[in-house]
Coordinates of N, CA and C in Angstrom, one line a residue:
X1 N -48.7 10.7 19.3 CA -48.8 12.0 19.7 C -49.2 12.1 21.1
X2 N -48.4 12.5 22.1 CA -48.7 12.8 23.4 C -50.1 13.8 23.7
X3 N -50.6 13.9 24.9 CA -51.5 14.8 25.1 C -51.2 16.2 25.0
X4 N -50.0 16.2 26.0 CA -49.9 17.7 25.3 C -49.4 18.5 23.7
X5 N -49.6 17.7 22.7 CA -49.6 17.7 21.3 C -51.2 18.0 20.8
X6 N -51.4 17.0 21.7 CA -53.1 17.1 21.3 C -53.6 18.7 21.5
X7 N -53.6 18.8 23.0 CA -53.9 20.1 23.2 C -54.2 21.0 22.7
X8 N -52.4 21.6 21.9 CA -51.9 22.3 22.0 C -52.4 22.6 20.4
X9 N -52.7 21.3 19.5 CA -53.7 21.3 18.4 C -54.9 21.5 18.0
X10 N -55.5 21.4 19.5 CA -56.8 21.6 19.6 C -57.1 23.3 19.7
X11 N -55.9 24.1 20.4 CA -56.0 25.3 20.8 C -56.1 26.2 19.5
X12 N -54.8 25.8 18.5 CA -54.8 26.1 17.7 C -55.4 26.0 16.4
X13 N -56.2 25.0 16.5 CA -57.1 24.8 15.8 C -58.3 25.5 16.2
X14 N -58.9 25.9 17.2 CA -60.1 26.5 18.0 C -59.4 28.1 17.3
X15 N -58.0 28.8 18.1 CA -57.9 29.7 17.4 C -57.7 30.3 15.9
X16 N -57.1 29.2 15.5 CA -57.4 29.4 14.0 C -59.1 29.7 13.1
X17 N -59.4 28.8 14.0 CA -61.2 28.9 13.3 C -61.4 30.6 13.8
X18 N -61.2 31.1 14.9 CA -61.3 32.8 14.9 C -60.8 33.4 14.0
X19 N -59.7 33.0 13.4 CA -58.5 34.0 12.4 C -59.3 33.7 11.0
X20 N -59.7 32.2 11.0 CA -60.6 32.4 9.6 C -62.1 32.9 9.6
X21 N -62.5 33.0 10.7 CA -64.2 33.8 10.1 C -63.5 35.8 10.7
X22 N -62.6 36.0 11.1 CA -62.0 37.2 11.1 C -61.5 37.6 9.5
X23 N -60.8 36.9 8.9 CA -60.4 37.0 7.7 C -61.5 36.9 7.0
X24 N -62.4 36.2 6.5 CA -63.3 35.9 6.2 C -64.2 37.1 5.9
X25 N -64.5 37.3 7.4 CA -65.6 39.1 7.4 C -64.7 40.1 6.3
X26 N -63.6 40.0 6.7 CA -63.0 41.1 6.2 C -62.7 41.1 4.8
X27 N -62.7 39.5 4.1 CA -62.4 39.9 2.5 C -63.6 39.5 2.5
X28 N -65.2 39.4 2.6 CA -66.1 39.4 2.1 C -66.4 41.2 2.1
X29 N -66.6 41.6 3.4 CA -66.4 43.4 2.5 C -65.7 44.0 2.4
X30 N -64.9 43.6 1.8 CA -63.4 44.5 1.1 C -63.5 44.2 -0.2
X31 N -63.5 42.6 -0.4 CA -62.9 42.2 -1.9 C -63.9 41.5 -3.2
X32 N -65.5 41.7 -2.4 CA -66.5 42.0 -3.1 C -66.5 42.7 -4.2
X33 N -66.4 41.9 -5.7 CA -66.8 42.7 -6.9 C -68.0 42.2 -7.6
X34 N -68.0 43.2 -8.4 CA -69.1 42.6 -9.7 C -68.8 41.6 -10.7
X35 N -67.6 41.4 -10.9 CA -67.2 40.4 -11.7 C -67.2 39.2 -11.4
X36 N -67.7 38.2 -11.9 CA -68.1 36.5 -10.9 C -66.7 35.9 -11.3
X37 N -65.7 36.1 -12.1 CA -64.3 35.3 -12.4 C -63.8 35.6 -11.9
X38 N -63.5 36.9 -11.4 CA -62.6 37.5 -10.4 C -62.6 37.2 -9.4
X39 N -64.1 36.9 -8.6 CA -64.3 36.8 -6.9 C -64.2 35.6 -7.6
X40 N -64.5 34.5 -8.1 CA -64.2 32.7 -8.3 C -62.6 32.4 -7.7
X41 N -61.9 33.1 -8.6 CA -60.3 33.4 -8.9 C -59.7 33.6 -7.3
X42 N -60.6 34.7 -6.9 CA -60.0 35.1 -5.5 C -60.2 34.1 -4.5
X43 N -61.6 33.8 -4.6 CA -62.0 32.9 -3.3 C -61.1 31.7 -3.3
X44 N -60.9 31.1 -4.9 CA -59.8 30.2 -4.5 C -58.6 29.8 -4.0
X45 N -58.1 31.3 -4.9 CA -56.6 31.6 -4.1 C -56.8 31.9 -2.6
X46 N -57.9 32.9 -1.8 CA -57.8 32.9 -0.3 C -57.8 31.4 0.0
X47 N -58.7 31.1 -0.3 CA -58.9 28.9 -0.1 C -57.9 28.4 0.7
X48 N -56.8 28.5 -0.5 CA -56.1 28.1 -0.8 C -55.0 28.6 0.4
X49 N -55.0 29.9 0.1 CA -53.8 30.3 1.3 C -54.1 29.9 2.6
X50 N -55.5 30.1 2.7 CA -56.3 30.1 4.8 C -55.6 28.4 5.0
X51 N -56.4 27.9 3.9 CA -55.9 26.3 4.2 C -54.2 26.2 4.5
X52 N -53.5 26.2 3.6 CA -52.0 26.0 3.2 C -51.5 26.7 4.7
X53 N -51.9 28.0 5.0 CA -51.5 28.2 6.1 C -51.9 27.1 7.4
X54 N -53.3 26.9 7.6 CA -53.5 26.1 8.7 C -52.9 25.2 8.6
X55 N -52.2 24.1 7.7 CA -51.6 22.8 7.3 C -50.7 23.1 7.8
X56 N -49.6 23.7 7.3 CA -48.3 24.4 7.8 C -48.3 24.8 9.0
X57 N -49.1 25.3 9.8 CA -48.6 25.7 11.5 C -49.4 24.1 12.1
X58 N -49.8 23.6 11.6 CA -50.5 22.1 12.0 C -49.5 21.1 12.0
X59 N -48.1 21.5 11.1 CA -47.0 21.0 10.8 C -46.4 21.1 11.5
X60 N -46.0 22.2 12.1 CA -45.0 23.1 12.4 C -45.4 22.2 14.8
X61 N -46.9 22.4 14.4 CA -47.5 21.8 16.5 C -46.8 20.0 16.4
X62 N -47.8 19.9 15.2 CA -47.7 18.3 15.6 C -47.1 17.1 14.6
X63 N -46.6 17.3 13.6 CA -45.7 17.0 12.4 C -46.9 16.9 11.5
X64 N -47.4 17.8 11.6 CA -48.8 17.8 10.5 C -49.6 16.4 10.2
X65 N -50.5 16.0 12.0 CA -51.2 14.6 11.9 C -52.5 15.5 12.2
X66 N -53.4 15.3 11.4 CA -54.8 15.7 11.4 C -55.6 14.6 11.6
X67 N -56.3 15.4 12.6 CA -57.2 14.2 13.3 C -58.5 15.2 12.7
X68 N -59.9 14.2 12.4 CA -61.3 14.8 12.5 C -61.4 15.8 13.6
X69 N -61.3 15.6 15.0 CA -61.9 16.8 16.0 C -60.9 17.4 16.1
X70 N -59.8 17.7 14.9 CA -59.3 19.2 14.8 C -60.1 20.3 14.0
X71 N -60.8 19.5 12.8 CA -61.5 19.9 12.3 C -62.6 20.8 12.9
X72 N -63.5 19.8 13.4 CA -64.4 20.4 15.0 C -64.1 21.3 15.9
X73 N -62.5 21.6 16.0 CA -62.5 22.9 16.7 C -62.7 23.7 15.8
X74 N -61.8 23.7 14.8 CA -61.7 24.9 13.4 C -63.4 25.6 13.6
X75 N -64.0 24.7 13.2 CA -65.5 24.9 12.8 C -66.1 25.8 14.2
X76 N -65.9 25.5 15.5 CA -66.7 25.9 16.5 C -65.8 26.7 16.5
X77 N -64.7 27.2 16.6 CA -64.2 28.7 16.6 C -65.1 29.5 15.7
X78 N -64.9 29.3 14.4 CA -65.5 30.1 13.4 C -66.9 30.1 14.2
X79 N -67.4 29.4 14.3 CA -69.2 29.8 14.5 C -69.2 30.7 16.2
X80 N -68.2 30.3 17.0 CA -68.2 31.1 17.9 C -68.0 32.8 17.8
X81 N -67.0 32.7 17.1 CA -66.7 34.2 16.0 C -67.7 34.6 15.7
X82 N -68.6 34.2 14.5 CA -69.6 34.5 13.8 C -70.5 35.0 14.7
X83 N -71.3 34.1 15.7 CA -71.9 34.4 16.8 C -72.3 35.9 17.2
X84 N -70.4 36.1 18.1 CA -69.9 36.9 18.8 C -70.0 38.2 17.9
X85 N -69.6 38.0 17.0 CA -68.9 39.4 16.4 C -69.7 39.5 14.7
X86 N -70.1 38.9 14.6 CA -70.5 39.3 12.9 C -72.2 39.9 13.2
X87 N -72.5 40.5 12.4 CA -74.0 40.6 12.6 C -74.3 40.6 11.2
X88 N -75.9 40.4 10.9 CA -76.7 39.3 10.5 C -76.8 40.4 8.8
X89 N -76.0 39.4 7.9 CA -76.4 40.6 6.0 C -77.0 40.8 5.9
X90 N -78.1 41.4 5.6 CA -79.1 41.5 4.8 C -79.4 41.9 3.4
X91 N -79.9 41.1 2.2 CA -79.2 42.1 0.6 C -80.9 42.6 0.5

């Protein structure tokens, strides 16, 4: 994988970690119920999609080679996100 593969993974992984704590805020208060099987059920299936999706455009950059400090962007977007834009639950 050339550098500019690397990059171009790194970017997308940095932006991706935004689109998941974005998505994230938004089905935590939207899709919040009282039933614990239901939100179990749901959280997996989002899991499931946020991931499948990141894998597939990961595919799509670099023939889908994951390296650990893609991961490390993922994560420092999201906490960058969270940071920036979420403010603090209180129950």
């Amino acid at each position: 994988m050339d550098l500019i593969v690397q990059i171009q993974s790194l970017f997308l992984s940095f932006l991706y970690g935004i689109f998941f704590a974005l998505t994230f805020n938004i089905f935590y208060r939207f899709l919040f119920t009282r039933f614990i099987f239901i939100n179990i059920i749901v959280d997996i299936l989002y899991s499931l999609f946020i991931f499948g999706l990141y894998f597939y455009l990961l595919y799509i950059v670099n023939n889908g080679i994951f390296h650990l400090y893609f991961l490390f962007m993922l994560f420092i977007g999201f906490f960058i996100y969270c940071k920036l834009f979420v403010k603090l639950r209180i129950k």
